[in-house]
Amino acid sequence: MTPVLHTARLTLRPLAGAEDIDAIAHWLSDAEVARWLSSVPWPYTRGDARWFVEEFANQTDDPHWAIDAGAGLIGVISIKPDLGYWLARPFHGRGYMSEAVSAVLH
């Protein structure tokens, strides 16, 4: 089971449920976010997000965390096999990703 991690401003939690699916579909439909990811289908659909959540929710060998700043998922981070992450554009430049990376690496 993917552990829940807490930072000063974030909760990093397992991916789960329709709200995460909707948020992922919404945020990854932003071309300026998706273009930095190597293996994201375009256009990104709710079906793609559903597959992603079902595939990676609670995997212990390849944990993925929903990055939640209090009002729902704003990004996703994973550490295996390499550090991978994305963050919704309205949350760029606020130090959220640095905080999330520090939490998962420790």
Short mmCIF file of C-alpha atoms in Angstrom, two decimals:
data_model
loop_
_atom_site.label_atom_id
_atom_site.label_comp_id
_atom_site.label_asym_id
_atom_site.label_seq_id
_atom_site.Cartn_x
_atom_site.Cartn_y
_atom_site.Cartn_z
CA MET A 1 0.00 0.00 0.00
CA THR A 2 1.25 3.46 -0.89
CA PRO A 3 1.92 5.36 2.35
CA VAL A 4 0.34 8.74 2.99
CA LEU A 5 2.98 11.47 3.38
CA HIS A 6 2.47 14.92 4.89
CA THR A 7 4.44 18.12 4.40
CA ALA A 8 3.82 21.63 5.65
CA ARG A 9 1.35 22.33 2.82
CA LEU A 10 0.67 19.04 1.08
CA THR A 11 -0.78 15.60 1.54
CA LEU A 12 0.71 12.98 -0.75
CA ARG A 13 -1.74 10.11 -0.87
CA PRO A 14 -2.60 7.10 -3.00
CA LEU A 15 -4.51 7.73 -6.20
CA ALA A 16 -8.18 6.86 -5.80
CA GLY A 17 -11.67 7.56 -6.99
CA ALA A 18 -13.62 9.57 -9.50
CA GLU A 19 -12.40 12.92 -8.16
CA ASP A 20 -8.78 12.02 -8.93
CA ILE A 21 -9.78 10.70 -12.35
CA ASP A 22 -11.60 13.94 -13.14
CA ALA A 23 -8.72 16.09 -11.87
CA ILE A 24 -6.09 14.16 -13.82
CA ALA A 25 -8.17 14.34 -17.00
CA HIS A 26 -8.67 18.08 -16.49
CA TRP A 27 -5.08 19.02 -15.67
CA LEU A 28 -3.47 16.80 -18.32
CA SER A 29 -5.72 18.25 -21.00
CA ASP A 30 -3.52 21.35 -20.64
CA ALA A 31 -0.99 21.06 -23.47
CA GLU A 32 1.55 23.08 -21.49
CA VAL A 33 1.55 20.40 -18.76
CA ALA A 34 1.27 17.32 -20.98
CA ARG A 35 4.04 18.36 -23.38
CA TRP A 36 6.68 17.81 -20.70
CA LEU A 37 5.65 14.19 -20.13
CA SER A 38 7.18 11.45 -22.26
CA SER A 39 4.32 8.97 -22.41
CA VAL A 40 1.01 10.81 -22.12
CA PRO A 41 -1.56 10.29 -24.87
CA TRP A 42 -2.89 13.40 -26.60
CA PRO A 43 -5.59 14.46 -26.41
CA TYR A 44 -5.79 13.18 -22.83
CA THR A 45 -9.23 11.80 -21.97
CA ARG A 46 -11.12 10.75 -18.88
CA GLY A 47 -10.67 7.14 -20.05
CA ASP A 48 -6.89 7.66 -20.04
CA ALA A 49 -7.10 9.04 -16.50
CA ARG A 50 -9.29 6.13 -15.35
CA TRP A 51 -6.77 3.63 -16.74
CA PHE A 52 -3.91 5.48 -15.01
CA VAL A 53 -5.62 5.51 -11.60
CA GLU A 54 -6.68 1.86 -11.86
CA GLU A 55 -3.18 0.81 -12.99
CA PHE A 56 -1.15 2.70 -10.39
CA ALA A 57 -3.37 3.05 -7.32
CA ASN A 58 -1.72 1.34 -4.35
CA GLN A 59 1.11 -0.35 -6.22
CA THR A 60 3.82 -1.07 -3.69
CA ASP A 61 6.55 -1.75 -6.25
CA ASP A 62 5.85 1.45 -8.23
CA PRO A 63 4.14 3.90 -5.88
CA HIS A 64 2.40 6.96 -7.31
CA TRP A 65 1.10 9.72 -5.06
CA ALA A 66 -1.62 12.26 -5.68
CA ILE A 67 -0.31 15.68 -4.69
CA ASP A 68 -3.10 17.38 -2.76
CA ALA A 69 -2.83 20.95 -1.48
CA GLY A 70 -6.13 20.77 0.38
CA ALA A 71 -8.66 21.11 -2.41
CA GLY A 72 -7.97 17.95 -4.40
CA LEU A 73 -5.33 16.56 -6.72
CA ILE A 74 -3.01 19.14 -8.30
CA GLY A 75 -0.38 16.74 -9.60
CA VAL A 76 1.17 13.29 -9.38
CA ILE A 77 4.62 12.10 -8.33
CA SER A 78 6.36 8.72 -8.44
CA ILE A 79 9.89 7.53 -7.72
CA LYS A 80 10.34 4.21 -9.51
CA PRO A 81 12.04 3.44 -11.74
CA ASP A 82 12.95 7.15 -11.91
CA LEU A 83 11.60 10.29 -10.34
CA GLY A 84 8.59 11.39 -12.38
CA TYR A 85 6.09 14.12 -11.72
CA TRP A 86 3.74 16.70 -13.11
CA LEU A 87 1.97 19.65 -11.52
CA ALA A 88 -1.05 21.60 -12.76
CA ARG A 89 0.00 24.90 -14.28
CA PRO A 90 -1.86 27.19 -11.80
CA PHE A 91 0.36 25.74 -9.05
CA HIS A 92 3.73 26.25 -10.77
CA GLY A 93 6.26 28.53 -9.12
CA ARG A 94 5.01 28.08 -5.55
CA GLY A 95 7.50 25.44 -4.35
CA TYR A 96 4.92 22.65 -4.20
CA MET A 97 6.93 20.25 -6.33
CA SER A 98 10.14 20.82 -4.36
CA GLU A 99 8.17 20.02 -1.22
CA ALA A 100 6.67 16.87 -2.75
CA VAL A 101 10.00 15.62 -4.11
CA SER A 102 11.66 16.10 -0.74
CA ALA A 103 8.91 14.12 0.97
CA VAL A 104 9.03 11.10 -1.36
CA LEU A 105 12.82 10.95 -1.41
CA HIS A 106 13.03 10.95 2.38
#
